[in-house]
Short mmCIF file of N, CA and C in Angstrom, two decimals:
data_model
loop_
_atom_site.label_atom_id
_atom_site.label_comp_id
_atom_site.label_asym_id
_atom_site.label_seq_id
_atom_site.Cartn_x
_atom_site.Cartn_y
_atom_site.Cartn_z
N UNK A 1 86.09 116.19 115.46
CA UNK A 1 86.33 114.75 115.55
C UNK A 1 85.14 114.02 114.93
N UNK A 2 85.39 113.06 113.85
CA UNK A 2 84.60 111.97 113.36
C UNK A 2 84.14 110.75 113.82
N UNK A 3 83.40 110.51 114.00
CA UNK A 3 83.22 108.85 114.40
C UNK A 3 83.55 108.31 112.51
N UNK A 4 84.21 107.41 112.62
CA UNK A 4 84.69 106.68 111.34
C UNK A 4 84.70 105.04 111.25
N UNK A 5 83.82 104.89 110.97
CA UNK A 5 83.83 103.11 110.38
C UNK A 5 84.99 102.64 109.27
N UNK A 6 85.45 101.75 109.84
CA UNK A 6 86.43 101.28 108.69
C UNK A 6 86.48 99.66 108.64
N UNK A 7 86.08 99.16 107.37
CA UNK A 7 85.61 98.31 107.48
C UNK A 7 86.48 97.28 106.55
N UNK A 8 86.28 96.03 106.49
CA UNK A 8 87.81 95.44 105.62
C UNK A 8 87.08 94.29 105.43
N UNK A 9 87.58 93.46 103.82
CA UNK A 9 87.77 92.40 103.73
C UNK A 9 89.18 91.98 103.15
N UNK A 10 89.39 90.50 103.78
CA UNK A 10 90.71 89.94 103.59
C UNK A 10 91.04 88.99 103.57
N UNK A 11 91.79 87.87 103.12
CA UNK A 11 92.00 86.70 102.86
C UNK A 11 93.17 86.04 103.54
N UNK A 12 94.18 86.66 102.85
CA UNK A 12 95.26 86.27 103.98
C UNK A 12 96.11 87.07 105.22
N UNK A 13 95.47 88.70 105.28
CA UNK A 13 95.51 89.36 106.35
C UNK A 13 96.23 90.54 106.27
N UNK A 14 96.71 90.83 104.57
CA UNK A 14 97.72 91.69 105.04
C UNK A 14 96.34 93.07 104.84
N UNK A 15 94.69 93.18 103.80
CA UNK A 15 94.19 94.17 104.11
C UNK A 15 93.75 94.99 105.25
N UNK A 16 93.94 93.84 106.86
CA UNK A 16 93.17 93.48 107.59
C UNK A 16 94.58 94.96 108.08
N UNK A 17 96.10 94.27 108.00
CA UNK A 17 97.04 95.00 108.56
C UNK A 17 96.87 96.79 107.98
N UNK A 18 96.85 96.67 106.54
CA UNK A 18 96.33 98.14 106.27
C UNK A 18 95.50 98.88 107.03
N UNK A 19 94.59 98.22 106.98
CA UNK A 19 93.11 99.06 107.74
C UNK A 19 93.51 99.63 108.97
N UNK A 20 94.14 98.41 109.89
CA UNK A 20 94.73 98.77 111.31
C UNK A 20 95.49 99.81 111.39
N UNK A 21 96.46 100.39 110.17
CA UNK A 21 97.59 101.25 110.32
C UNK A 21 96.60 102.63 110.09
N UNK A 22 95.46 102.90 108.92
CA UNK A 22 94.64 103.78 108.74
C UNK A 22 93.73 103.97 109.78
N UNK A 23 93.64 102.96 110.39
CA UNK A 23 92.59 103.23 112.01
C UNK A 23 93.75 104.44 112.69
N UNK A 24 94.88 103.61 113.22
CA UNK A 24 95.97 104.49 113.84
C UNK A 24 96.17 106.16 113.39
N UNK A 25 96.24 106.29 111.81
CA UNK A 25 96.27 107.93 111.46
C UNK A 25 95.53 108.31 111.77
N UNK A 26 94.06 107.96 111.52
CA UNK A 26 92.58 108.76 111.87
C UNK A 26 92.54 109.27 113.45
N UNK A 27 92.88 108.08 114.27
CA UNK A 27 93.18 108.42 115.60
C UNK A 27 94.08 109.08 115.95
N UNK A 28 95.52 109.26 115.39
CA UNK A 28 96.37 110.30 115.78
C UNK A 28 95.75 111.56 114.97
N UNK A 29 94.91 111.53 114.47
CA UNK A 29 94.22 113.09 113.81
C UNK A 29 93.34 113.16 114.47
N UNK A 30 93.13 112.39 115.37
CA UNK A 30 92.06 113.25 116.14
C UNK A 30 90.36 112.68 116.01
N UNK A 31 90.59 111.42 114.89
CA UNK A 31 89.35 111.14 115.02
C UNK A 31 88.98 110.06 115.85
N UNK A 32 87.59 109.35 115.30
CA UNK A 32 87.72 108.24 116.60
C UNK A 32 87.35 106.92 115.45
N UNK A 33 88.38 106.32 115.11
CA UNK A 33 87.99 104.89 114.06
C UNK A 33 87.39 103.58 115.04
N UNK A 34 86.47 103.00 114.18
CA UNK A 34 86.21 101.98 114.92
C UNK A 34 86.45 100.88 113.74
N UNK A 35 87.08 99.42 114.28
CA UNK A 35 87.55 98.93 112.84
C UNK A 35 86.70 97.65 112.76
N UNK A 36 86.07 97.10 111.56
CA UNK A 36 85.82 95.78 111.95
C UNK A 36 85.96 95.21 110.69
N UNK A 37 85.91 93.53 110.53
CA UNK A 37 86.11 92.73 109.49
C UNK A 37 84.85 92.63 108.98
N UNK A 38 84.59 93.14 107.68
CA UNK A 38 83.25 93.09 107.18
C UNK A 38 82.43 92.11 106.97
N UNK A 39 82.93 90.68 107.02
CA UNK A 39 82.47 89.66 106.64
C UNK A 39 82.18 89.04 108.28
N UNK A 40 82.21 89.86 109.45
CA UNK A 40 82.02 89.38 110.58
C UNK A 40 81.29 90.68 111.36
N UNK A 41 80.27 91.66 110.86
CA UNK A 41 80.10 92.95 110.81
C UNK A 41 79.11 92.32 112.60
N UNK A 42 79.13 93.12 113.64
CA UNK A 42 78.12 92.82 114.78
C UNK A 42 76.84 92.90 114.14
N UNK A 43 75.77 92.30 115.35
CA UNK A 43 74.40 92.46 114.81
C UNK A 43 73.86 93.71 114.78
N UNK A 44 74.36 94.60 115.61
CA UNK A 44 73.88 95.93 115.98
C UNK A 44 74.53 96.96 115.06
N UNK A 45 75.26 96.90 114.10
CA UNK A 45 75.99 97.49 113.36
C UNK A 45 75.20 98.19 112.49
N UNK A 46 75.37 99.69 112.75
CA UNK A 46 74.43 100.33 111.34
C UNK A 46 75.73 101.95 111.17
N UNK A 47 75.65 102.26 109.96
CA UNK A 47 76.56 103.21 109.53
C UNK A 47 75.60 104.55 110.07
N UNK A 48 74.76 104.61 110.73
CA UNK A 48 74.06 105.64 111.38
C UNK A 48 74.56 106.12 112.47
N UNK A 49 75.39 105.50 112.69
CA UNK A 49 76.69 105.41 114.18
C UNK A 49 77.43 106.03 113.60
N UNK A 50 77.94 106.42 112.33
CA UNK A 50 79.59 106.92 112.15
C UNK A 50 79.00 107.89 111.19
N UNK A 51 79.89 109.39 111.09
CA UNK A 51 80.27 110.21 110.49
C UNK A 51 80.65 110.01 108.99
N UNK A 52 81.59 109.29 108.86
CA UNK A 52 82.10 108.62 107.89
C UNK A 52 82.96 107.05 108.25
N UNK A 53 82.84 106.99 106.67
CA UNK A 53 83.43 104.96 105.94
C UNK A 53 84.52 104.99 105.17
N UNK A 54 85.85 104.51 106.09
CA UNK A 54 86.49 103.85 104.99
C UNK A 54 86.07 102.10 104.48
N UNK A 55 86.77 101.84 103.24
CA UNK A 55 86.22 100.74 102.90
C UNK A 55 87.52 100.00 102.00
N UNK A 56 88.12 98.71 102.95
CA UNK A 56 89.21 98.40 102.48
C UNK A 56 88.92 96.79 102.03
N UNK A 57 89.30 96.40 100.51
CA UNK A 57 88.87 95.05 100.24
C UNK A 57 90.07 94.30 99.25
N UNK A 58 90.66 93.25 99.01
CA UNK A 58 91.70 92.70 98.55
C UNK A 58 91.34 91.95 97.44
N UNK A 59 92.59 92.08 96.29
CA UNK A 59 91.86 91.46 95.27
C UNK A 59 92.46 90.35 95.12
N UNK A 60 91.82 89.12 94.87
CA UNK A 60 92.42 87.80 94.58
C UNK A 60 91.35 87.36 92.99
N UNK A 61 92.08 86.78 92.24
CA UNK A 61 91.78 86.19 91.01
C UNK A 61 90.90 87.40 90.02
N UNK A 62 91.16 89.12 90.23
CA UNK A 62 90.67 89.74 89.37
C UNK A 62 89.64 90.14 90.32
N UNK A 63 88.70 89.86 90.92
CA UNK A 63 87.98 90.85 92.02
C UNK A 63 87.88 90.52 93.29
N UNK A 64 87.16 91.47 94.28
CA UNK A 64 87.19 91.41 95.65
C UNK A 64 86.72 90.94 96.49
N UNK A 65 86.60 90.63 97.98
CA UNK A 65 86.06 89.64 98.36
C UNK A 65 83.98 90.15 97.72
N UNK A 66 83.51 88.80 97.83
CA UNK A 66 82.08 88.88 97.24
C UNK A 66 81.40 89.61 99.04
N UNK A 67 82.11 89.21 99.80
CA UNK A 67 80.87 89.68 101.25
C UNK A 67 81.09 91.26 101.42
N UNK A 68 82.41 92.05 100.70
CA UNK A 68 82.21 93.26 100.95
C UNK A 68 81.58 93.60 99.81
N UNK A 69 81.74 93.49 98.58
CA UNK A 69 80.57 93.91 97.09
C UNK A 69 79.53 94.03 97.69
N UNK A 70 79.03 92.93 98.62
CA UNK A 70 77.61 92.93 98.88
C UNK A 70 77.47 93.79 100.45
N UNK A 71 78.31 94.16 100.77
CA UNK A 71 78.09 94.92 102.25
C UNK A 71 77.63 96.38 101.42
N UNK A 72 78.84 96.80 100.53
CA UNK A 72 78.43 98.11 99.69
C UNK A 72 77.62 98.41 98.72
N UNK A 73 77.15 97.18 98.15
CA UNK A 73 75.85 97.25 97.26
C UNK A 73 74.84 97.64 98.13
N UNK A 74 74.24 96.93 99.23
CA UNK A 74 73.24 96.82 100.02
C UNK A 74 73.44 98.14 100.98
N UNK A 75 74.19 98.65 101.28
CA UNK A 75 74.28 100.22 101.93
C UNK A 75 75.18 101.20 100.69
N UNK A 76 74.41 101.46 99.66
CA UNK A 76 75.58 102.01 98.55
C UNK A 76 74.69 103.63 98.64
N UNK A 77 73.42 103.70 98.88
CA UNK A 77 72.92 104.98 99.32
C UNK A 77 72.80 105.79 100.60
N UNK A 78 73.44 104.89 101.53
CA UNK A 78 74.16 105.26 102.43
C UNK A 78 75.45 105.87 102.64
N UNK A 79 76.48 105.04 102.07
CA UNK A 79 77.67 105.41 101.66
C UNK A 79 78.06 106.47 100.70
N UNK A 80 77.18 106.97 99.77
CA UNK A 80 76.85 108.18 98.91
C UNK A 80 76.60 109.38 99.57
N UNK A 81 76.09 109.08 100.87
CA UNK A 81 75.84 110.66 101.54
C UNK A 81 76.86 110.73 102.49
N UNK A 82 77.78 109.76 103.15
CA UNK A 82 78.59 109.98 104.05
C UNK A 82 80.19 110.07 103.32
N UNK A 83 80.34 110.85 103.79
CA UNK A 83 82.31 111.08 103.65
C UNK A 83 83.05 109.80 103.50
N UNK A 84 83.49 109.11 102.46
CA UNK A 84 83.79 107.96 102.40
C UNK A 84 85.00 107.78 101.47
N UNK A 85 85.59 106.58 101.77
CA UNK A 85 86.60 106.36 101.25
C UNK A 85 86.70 104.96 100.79
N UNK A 86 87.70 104.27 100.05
CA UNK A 86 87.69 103.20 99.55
C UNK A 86 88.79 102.82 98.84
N UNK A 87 89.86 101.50 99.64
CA UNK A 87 91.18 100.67 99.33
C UNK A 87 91.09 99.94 98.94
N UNK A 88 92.10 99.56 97.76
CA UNK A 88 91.78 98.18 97.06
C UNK A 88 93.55 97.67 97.16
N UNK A 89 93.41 96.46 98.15
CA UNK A 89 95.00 95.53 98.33
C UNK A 89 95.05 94.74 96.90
N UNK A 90 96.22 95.05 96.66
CA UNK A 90 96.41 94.29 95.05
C UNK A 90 97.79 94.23 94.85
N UNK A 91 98.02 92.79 94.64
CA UNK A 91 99.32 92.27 94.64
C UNK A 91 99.97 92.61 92.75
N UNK A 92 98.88 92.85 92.34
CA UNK A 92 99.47 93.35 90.95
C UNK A 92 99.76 94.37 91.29
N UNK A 93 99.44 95.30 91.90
CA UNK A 93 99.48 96.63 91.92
C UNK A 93 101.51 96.63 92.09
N UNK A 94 101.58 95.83 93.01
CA UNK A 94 103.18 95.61 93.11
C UNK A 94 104.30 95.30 92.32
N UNK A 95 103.71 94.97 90.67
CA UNK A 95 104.49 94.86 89.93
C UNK A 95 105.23 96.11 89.28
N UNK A 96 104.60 97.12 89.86
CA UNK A 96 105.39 98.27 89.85
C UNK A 96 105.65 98.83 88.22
N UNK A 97 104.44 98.63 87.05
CA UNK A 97 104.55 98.65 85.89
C UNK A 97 103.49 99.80 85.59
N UNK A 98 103.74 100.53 85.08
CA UNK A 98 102.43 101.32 84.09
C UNK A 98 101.26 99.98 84.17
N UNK A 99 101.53 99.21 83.25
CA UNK A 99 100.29 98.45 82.72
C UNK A 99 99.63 97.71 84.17
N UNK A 100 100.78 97.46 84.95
CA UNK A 100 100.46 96.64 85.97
C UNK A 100 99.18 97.27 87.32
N UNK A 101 99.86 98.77 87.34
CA UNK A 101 99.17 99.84 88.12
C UNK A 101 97.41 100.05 87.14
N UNK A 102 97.74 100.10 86.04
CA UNK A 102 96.06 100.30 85.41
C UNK A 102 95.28 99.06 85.53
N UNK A 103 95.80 98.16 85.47
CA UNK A 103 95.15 96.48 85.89
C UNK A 103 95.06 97.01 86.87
N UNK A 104 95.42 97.41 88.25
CA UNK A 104 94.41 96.88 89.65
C UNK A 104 94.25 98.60 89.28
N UNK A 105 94.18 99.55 88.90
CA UNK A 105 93.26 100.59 89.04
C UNK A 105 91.74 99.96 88.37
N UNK A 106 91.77 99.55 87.44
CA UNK A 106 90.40 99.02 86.50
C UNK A 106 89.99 98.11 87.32
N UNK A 107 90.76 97.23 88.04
CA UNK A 107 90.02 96.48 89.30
C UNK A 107 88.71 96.95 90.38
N UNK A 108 89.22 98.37 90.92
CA UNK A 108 88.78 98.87 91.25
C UNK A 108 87.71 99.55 91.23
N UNK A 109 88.25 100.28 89.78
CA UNK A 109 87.14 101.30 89.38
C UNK A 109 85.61 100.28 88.90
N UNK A 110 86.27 98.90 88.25
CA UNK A 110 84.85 97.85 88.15
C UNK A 110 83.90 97.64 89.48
N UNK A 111 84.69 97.47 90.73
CA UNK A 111 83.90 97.17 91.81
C UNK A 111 83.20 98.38 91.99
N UNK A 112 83.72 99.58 92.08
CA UNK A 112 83.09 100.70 91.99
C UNK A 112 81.68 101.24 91.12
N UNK A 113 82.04 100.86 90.04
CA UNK A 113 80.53 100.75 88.68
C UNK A 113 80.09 99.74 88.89
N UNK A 114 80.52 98.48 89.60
CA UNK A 114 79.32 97.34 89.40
C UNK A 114 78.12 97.85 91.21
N UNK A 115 78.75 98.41 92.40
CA UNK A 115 78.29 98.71 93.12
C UNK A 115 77.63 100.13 93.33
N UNK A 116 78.02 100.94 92.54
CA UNK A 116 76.98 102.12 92.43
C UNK A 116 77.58 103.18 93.54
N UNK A 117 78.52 102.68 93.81
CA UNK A 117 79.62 103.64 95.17
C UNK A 117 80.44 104.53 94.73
N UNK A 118 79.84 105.87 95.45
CA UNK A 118 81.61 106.60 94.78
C UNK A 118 81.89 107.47 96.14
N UNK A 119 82.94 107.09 96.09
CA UNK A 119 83.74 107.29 97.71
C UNK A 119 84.54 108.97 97.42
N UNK A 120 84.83 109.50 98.24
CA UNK A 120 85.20 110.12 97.72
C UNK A 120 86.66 110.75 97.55
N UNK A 121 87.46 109.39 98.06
CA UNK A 121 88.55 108.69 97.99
C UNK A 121 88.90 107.66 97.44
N UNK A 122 89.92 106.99 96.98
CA UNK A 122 90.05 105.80 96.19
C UNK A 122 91.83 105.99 96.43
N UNK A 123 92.35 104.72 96.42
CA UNK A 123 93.70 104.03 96.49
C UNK A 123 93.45 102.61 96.34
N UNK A 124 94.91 102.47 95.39
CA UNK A 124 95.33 101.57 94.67
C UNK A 124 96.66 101.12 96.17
N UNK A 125 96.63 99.80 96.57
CA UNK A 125 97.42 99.70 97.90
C UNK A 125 98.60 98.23 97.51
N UNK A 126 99.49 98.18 96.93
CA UNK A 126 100.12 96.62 96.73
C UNK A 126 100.05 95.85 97.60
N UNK A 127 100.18 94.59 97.70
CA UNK A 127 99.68 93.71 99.02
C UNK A 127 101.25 93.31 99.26
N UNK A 128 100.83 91.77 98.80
CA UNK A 128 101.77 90.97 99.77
C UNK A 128 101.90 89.35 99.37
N UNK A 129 102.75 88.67 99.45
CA UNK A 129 103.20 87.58 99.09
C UNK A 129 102.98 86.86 100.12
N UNK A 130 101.94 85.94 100.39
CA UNK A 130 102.32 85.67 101.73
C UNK A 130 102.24 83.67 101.50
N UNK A 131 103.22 83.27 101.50
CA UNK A 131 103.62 82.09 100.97
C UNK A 131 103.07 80.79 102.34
N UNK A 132 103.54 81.99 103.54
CA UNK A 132 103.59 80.69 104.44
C UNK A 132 102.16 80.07 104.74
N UNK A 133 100.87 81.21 104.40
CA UNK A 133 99.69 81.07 104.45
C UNK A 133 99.32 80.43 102.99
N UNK A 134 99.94 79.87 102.27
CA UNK A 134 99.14 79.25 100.93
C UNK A 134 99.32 77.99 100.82
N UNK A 135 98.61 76.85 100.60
CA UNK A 135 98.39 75.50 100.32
C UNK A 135 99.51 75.21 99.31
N UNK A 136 99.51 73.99 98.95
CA UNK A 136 100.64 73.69 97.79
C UNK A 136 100.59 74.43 96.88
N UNK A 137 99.21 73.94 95.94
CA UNK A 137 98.88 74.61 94.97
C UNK A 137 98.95 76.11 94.97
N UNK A 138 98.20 76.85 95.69
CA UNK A 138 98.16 78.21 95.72
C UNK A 138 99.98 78.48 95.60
N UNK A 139 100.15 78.53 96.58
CA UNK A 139 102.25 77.97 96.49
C UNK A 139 102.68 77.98 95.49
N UNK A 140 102.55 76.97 94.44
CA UNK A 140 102.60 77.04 93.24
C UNK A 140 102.61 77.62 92.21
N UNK A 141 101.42 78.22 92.39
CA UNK A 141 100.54 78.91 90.93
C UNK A 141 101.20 80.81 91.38
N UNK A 142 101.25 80.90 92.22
CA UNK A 142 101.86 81.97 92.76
C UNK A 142 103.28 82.63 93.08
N UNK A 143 103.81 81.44 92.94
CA UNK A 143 105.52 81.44 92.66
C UNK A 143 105.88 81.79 91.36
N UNK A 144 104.70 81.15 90.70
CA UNK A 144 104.98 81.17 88.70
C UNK A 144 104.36 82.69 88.70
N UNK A 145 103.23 83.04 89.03
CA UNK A 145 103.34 84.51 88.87
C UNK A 145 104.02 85.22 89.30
N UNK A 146 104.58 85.52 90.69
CA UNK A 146 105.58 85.75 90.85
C UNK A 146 107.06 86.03 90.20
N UNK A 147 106.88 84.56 89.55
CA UNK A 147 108.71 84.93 88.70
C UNK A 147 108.55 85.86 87.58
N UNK A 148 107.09 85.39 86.96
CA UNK A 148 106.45 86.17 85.55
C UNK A 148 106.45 87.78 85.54
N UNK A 149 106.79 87.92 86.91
CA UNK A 149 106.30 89.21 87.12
C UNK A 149 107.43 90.18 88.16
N UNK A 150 108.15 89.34 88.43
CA UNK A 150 109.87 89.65 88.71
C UNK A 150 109.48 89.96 90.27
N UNK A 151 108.41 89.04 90.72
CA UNK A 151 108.37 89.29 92.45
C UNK A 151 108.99 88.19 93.03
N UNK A 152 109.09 87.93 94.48
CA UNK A 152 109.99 87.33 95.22
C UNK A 152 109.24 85.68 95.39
N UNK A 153 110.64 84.94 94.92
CA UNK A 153 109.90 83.22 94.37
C UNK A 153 110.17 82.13 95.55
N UNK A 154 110.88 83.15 96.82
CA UNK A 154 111.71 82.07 97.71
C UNK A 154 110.34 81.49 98.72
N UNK A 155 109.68 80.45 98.58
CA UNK A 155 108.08 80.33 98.94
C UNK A 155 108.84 80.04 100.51
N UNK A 156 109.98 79.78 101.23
CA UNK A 156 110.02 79.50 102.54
C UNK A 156 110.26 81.11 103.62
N UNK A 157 109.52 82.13 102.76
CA UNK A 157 109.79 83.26 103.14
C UNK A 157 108.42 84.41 102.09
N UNK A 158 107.78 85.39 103.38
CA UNK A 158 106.94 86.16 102.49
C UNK A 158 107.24 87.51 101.86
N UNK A 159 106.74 88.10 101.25
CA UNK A 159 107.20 89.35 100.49
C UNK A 159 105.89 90.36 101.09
N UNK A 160 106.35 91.12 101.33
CA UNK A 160 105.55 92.78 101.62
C UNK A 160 106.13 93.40 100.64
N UNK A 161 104.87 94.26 99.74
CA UNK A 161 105.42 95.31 99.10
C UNK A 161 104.63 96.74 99.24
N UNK A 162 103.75 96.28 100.40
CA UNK A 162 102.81 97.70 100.94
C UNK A 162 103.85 98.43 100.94
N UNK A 163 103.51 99.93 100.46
CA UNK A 163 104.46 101.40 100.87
C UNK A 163 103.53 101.91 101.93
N UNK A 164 104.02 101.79 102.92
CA UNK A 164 103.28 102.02 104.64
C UNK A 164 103.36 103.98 104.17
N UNK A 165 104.03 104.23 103.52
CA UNK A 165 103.99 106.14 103.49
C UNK A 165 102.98 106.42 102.74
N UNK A 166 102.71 105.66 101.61
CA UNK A 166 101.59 105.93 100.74
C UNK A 166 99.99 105.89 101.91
N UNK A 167 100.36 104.52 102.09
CA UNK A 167 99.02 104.49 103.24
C UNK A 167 98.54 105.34 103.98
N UNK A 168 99.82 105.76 104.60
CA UNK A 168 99.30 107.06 106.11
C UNK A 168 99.17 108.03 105.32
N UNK A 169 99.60 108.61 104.05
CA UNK A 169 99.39 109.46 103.19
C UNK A 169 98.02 109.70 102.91
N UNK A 170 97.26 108.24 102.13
CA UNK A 170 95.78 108.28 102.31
C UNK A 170 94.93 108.61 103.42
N UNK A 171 95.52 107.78 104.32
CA UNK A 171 94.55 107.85 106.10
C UNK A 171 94.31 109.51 106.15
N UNK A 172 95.84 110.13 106.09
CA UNK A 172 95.74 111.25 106.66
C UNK A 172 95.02 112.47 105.87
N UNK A 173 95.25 112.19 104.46
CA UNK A 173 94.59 113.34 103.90
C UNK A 173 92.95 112.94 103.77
N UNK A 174 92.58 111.72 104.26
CA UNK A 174 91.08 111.64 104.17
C UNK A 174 90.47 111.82 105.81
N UNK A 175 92.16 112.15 106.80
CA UNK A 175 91.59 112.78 107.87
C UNK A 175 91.51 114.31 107.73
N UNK A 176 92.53 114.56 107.14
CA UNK A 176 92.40 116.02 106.96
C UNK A 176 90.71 116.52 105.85
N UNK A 177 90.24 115.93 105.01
CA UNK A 177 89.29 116.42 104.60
C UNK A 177 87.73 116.22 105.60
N UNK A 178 87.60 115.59 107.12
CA UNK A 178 86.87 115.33 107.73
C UNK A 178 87.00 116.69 108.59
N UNK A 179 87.86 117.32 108.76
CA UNK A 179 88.07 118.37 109.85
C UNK A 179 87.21 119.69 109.01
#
């Protein structure tokens, strides 16, 4: 059994829901996850407590939130010696295209080379439409990508396109490599 940090940033909540479902596999495998929002990390918080890190962050406008870059920059030789992992929520990822899937893979792999982290896991995770949480504008500008991109335009209703099997797929085989 692992002690496992899993740590998240998120905007409109659906990375926050990932993380929670990957807490759940780790724990039905037997480990022990502890989950928190990275941008709200306790004062007492040090990765000297856990075995291993997952590390889940969402991409809005091309990269990820800036408070987890800087949680993993600033512990990135930490995270190098521990068993680690690392999700990237991406609503491109959902366009379900060759080209679309290498856009949020290169998303990724940038946060990855600009932070000096290599996990020794990585997933590409589609997000989520989430309309009822967006301002006019956002509303807007997101409906038009949306249509551009053949996702769901009805803004009085949200779209999930997480594959929840892919997920526990990850959780589990990065529980199975902790055993």
């Amino acid at each position: 059994m692992a002690r496992v940090a899993l740590l998240y940033g998120t905007t409109e909540g659906q990375t926050g829901i990932v993380a929670e479902r990957m807490a759940a596999v780790l724990d039905d495998a037997g480990h022990d996850p502890a989950l928190f929002h990275a941008g709200h990390l306790p004062a007492d918080f040090s990765l000297d407590d856990y075995e291993a890190v997952v590390i889940g962050a969402s991409v809005h406008v091309g990269s990820h939130q800036k408070y987890v870059a800087r949680f993993v920059a600033d512990h990135v030789d930490e995270l190098n010696l521990l068993p680690s992992a690392f999700f990237s929520v991406s609503l491109t990822a959902a366009g379900g295209t060759e080209e679309a899937w290498a856009t949020a893979r290169s998303i990724l792999e940038d946060f990855l080379a600009k932070t000096g982290w290599e996990p020794d896991a990585t997933a590409v995770v589609p997000g989520a439409l989430k309309y009822s949480q967006y301002g006019t504008l956002k509303r807007f500008v997101m409906k038009r990508i949306a249509k551009r991109a053949g996702g769901g335009t009805d803004t009085s209703q949200d779209y999930e396109y997480t594959d929840w099997d892919e997920v526990e797929s990850f959780a589990a085989a990065f529980a199975d490599a902790l055993d």
